Amino acid sequence: MTVAGPKKWTEEIILERVRLGRGQGSREMYSPWLLVQEYSSNSNQTRIPCAHFPRTIHTFSWLEYLMFLFHEWNGFYDYREQFPVDRSVTLVAAAVRNLLHPVYRDTRVPVVMTIDALITLQEPSGQLNLQAWDAKPTDKLERKNVKNALALHQAFCEDLGIPHFLFTVESQGVKLLLNIAWARGA
């Protein structure tokens, strides 16, 4: 049976997701805020087993899939996709930057924005470093809604004191990414 995402988001639905542990945990115990089976999409949605720990990773586009493969290839300690951003931070950031905070369709409920991946890297010394990554097609970077979302994600990362990176095919190289996808598929 396929689970459907909410038709109309409410604060009660958001609180229920928090209660259920969505967007919480780490490694194999992490539960993404959004799951691919909850939403239909025109893009390539994928559920892929992680090689680093026993959990399925949910990607909502081919680019998010490539980003996961890239980071898996390079190694990570933890990978938390569809990580929910604290709305108190994004609402303040939107007001300060004079941006419209997105709201759910047909409501006035502010969207719980999600960073495509919150990644924890482990240094050889054992120290853990947190990074936030968003995957965006280069041809969509000039869109107003994309710029606004990235600005709000950046504000969240500044609030946490972590770096925020943008993943594009061009930033990593098409051949490298396709080779990693080919090797992972073999």
Short mmCIF file of C-alpha atoms in Angstrom, two decimals:
data_model
loop_
_atom_site.label_atom_id
_atom_site.label_comp_id
_atom_site.label_asym_id
_atom_site.label_seq_id
_atom_site.Cartn_x
_atom_site.Cartn_y
_atom_site.Cartn_z
CA MET A 1 0.00 0.00 0.00
CA THR A 2 1.39 3.39 -0.98
CA VAL A 3 1.30 6.13 1.61
CA ALA A 4 0.14 9.47 0.28
CA GLY A 5 1.48 12.77 1.50
CA PRO A 6 -0.92 15.31 2.96
CA LYS A 7 -3.32 16.88 0.51
CA LYS A 8 -3.53 19.98 2.69
CA TRP A 9 -0.82 20.67 5.24
CA THR A 10 -1.79 21.88 8.71
CA GLU A 11 0.13 22.60 11.89
CA GLU A 12 -1.35 19.40 13.31
CA ILE A 13 0.12 17.33 10.46
CA ILE A 14 3.51 18.96 11.00
CA LEU A 15 3.36 18.24 14.74
CA GLU A 16 2.39 14.62 14.01
CA ARG A 17 5.41 14.21 11.73
CA VAL A 18 7.64 15.58 14.47
CA ARG A 19 6.02 13.19 16.96
CA LEU A 20 6.67 10.29 14.58
CA GLY A 21 10.36 11.23 14.41
CA ARG A 22 10.44 12.61 10.90
CA GLY A 23 13.64 14.58 10.30
CA GLN A 24 15.18 13.12 13.45
CA GLY A 25 17.80 10.53 14.27
CA SER A 26 21.09 9.69 12.64
CA ARG A 27 22.61 7.06 10.38
CA GLU A 28 20.30 4.01 10.16
CA MET A 29 17.86 5.54 12.68
CA TYR A 30 17.27 8.74 10.65
CA SER A 31 13.79 9.26 9.20
CA PRO A 32 13.58 11.81 6.34
CA TRP A 33 10.98 14.58 6.60
CA LEU A 34 9.69 13.60 3.15
CA LEU A 35 9.54 10.13 1.60
CA VAL A 36 9.42 9.54 -2.16
CA GLN A 37 6.37 7.28 -1.98
CA GLU A 38 4.35 10.15 -0.50
CA TYR A 39 4.58 12.37 -3.58
CA SER A 40 4.17 12.04 -7.31
CA SER A 41 6.74 13.82 -9.41
CA ASN A 42 7.81 14.37 -12.99
CA SER A 43 11.43 13.82 -11.99
CA ASN A 44 13.27 10.61 -11.14
CA GLN A 45 12.50 9.70 -7.56
CA THR A 46 14.69 6.97 -6.14
CA ARG A 47 15.00 4.83 -3.05
CA ILE A 48 18.54 3.56 -2.88
CA PRO A 49 20.19 1.34 -0.25
CA CYS A 50 23.10 3.05 1.49
CA ALA A 51 26.42 1.18 1.48
CA HIS A 52 27.60 2.81 4.74
CA PHE A 53 24.71 1.79 7.02
CA PRO A 54 21.47 -0.18 6.64
CA ARG A 55 18.98 2.45 5.53
CA THR A 56 17.24 3.47 2.33
CA ILE A 57 18.05 6.94 1.01
CA HIS A 58 15.20 8.92 -0.61
CA THR A 59 16.10 11.18 -3.53
CA PHE A 60 13.55 13.34 -5.33
CA SER A 61 15.51 13.98 -8.54
CA TRP A 62 18.25 12.57 -10.71
CA LEU A 63 20.52 15.35 -9.42
CA GLU A 64 19.86 14.43 -5.75
CA TYR A 65 20.59 10.80 -6.68
CA LEU A 66 23.92 11.80 -8.26
CA MET A 67 24.74 13.95 -5.22
CA PHE A 68 24.15 10.98 -2.92
CA LEU A 69 26.32 8.72 -5.10
CA PHE A 70 29.07 11.36 -5.18
CA HIS A 71 29.13 11.67 -1.40
CA GLU A 72 28.82 7.92 -0.88
CA TRP A 73 31.81 7.42 -3.21
CA ASN A 74 33.87 10.00 -1.30
CA GLY A 75 32.77 8.60 2.07
CA PHE A 76 30.67 10.04 4.87
CA TYR A 77 29.76 9.19 8.43
CA ASP A 78 26.11 10.19 8.15
CA TYR A 79 23.75 11.28 5.38
CA ARG A 80 20.40 12.85 6.29
CA GLU A 81 18.37 13.63 3.19
CA GLN A 82 15.27 15.83 3.15
CA PHE A 83 16.44 17.39 6.41
CA PRO A 84 13.82 19.78 7.86
CA VAL A 85 14.87 23.36 8.45
CA ASP A 86 13.71 25.06 11.66
CA ARG A 87 10.84 27.35 10.61
CA SER A 88 11.58 29.83 13.37
CA VAL A 89 14.93 30.48 11.68
CA THR A 90 13.58 30.66 8.12
CA LEU A 91 10.64 32.89 9.09
CA VAL A 92 12.96 35.40 10.77
CA ALA A 93 15.44 35.15 7.89
CA ALA A 94 12.67 35.81 5.37
CA ALA A 95 11.48 38.87 7.30
CA VAL A 96 15.02 40.27 7.70
CA ARG A 97 15.84 39.72 4.01
CA ASN A 98 12.44 40.98 2.85
CA LEU A 99 11.66 37.62 1.21
CA LEU A 100 8.34 35.83 1.07
CA HIS A 101 8.45 32.65 3.12
CA PRO A 102 6.80 29.84 1.15
CA VAL A 103 3.47 28.53 2.41
CA TYR A 104 1.74 25.24 1.64
CA ARG A 105 -0.70 25.35 -1.26
CA ASP A 106 -4.20 26.58 -0.35
CA THR A 107 -3.12 27.43 3.22
CA ARG A 108 -1.28 30.08 5.19
CA VAL A 109 0.87 27.44 6.91
CA PRO A 110 4.59 28.23 6.46
CA VAL A 111 6.42 25.43 4.66
CA VAL A 112 8.84 23.26 6.59
CA MET A 113 11.68 23.72 4.14
CA THR A 114 14.12 20.85 3.64
CA ILE A 115 17.80 20.85 2.83
CA ASP A 116 18.53 18.14 0.28
CA ALA A 117 21.23 16.58 2.49
CA LEU A 118 22.84 17.23 5.85
CA ILE A 119 26.11 15.31 5.65
CA THR A 120 28.49 14.42 8.47
CA LEU A 121 32.07 13.77 7.42
CA GLN A 122 34.60 12.08 9.70
CA GLU A 123 38.15 13.42 9.58
CA PRO A 124 41.10 11.01 10.00
CA SER A 125 41.45 12.42 13.52
CA GLY A 126 37.92 11.20 14.30
CA GLN A 127 36.44 14.71 14.39
CA LEU A 128 32.97 14.99 12.83
CA ASN A 129 32.17 17.91 10.52
CA LEU A 130 28.66 18.83 9.43
CA GLN A 131 27.84 20.21 5.96
CA ALA A 132 24.57 21.14 4.27
CA TRP A 133 24.10 20.46 0.56
CA ASP A 134 21.39 21.45 -1.89
CA ALA A 135 21.21 19.96 -5.39
CA LYS A 136 19.93 22.35 -8.05
CA PRO A 137 20.06 22.31 -11.85
CA THR A 138 22.17 25.19 -13.14
CA ASP A 139 19.42 26.38 -15.46
CA LYS A 140 17.08 26.92 -12.48
CA LEU A 141 19.47 28.91 -10.27
CA GLU A 142 18.18 32.27 -11.50
CA ARG A 143 14.55 31.53 -10.62
CA LYS A 144 13.25 33.76 -7.85
CA ASN A 145 11.79 30.90 -5.78
CA VAL A 146 15.08 28.95 -6.00
CA LYS A 147 17.11 32.01 -4.99
CA ASN A 148 14.74 32.62 -2.05
CA ALA A 149 14.91 28.99 -0.89
CA LEU A 150 18.70 28.93 -1.10
CA ALA A 151 18.91 32.23 0.81
CA LEU A 152 16.73 30.79 3.60
CA HIS A 153 18.74 27.55 3.68
CA GLN A 154 21.93 29.63 3.91
CA ALA A 155 20.47 31.59 6.84
CA PHE A 156 19.66 28.33 8.63
CA CYS A 157 23.21 27.10 8.07
CA GLU A 158 24.66 30.37 9.32
CA ASP A 159 22.49 30.02 12.43
CA LEU A 160 23.94 26.51 13.01
CA GLY A 161 27.45 27.61 12.10
CA ILE A 162 27.84 25.04 9.30
CA PRO A 163 28.86 25.47 5.67
CA HIS A 164 26.22 25.32 2.94
CA PHE A 165 27.16 23.98 -0.50
CA LEU A 166 25.42 23.86 -3.85
CA PHE A 167 25.67 20.69 -5.91
CA THR A 168 25.31 20.96 -9.68
CA VAL A 169 26.39 18.59 -12.42
CA GLU A 170 28.78 21.28 -13.65
CA SER A 171 30.35 21.75 -10.21
CA GLN A 172 31.44 18.11 -10.05
CA GLY A 173 31.79 17.17 -13.71
CA VAL A 174 29.38 15.15 -15.81
CA LYS A 175 31.88 12.38 -16.64
CA LEU A 176 32.85 11.85 -12.99
CA LEU A 177 29.23 11.62 -11.87
CA LEU A 178 28.22 9.26 -14.66
CA ASN A 179 31.24 7.06 -13.93
CA ILE A 180 30.32 6.90 -10.24
CA ALA A 181 26.73 6.00 -11.16
CA TRP A 182 28.01 3.33 -13.56
CA ALA A 183 30.38 1.87 -10.93
CA ARG A 184 27.65 1.89 -8.24
CA GLY A 185 25.28 0.12 -10.61
CA ALA A 186 27.81 -2.59 -11.43
#
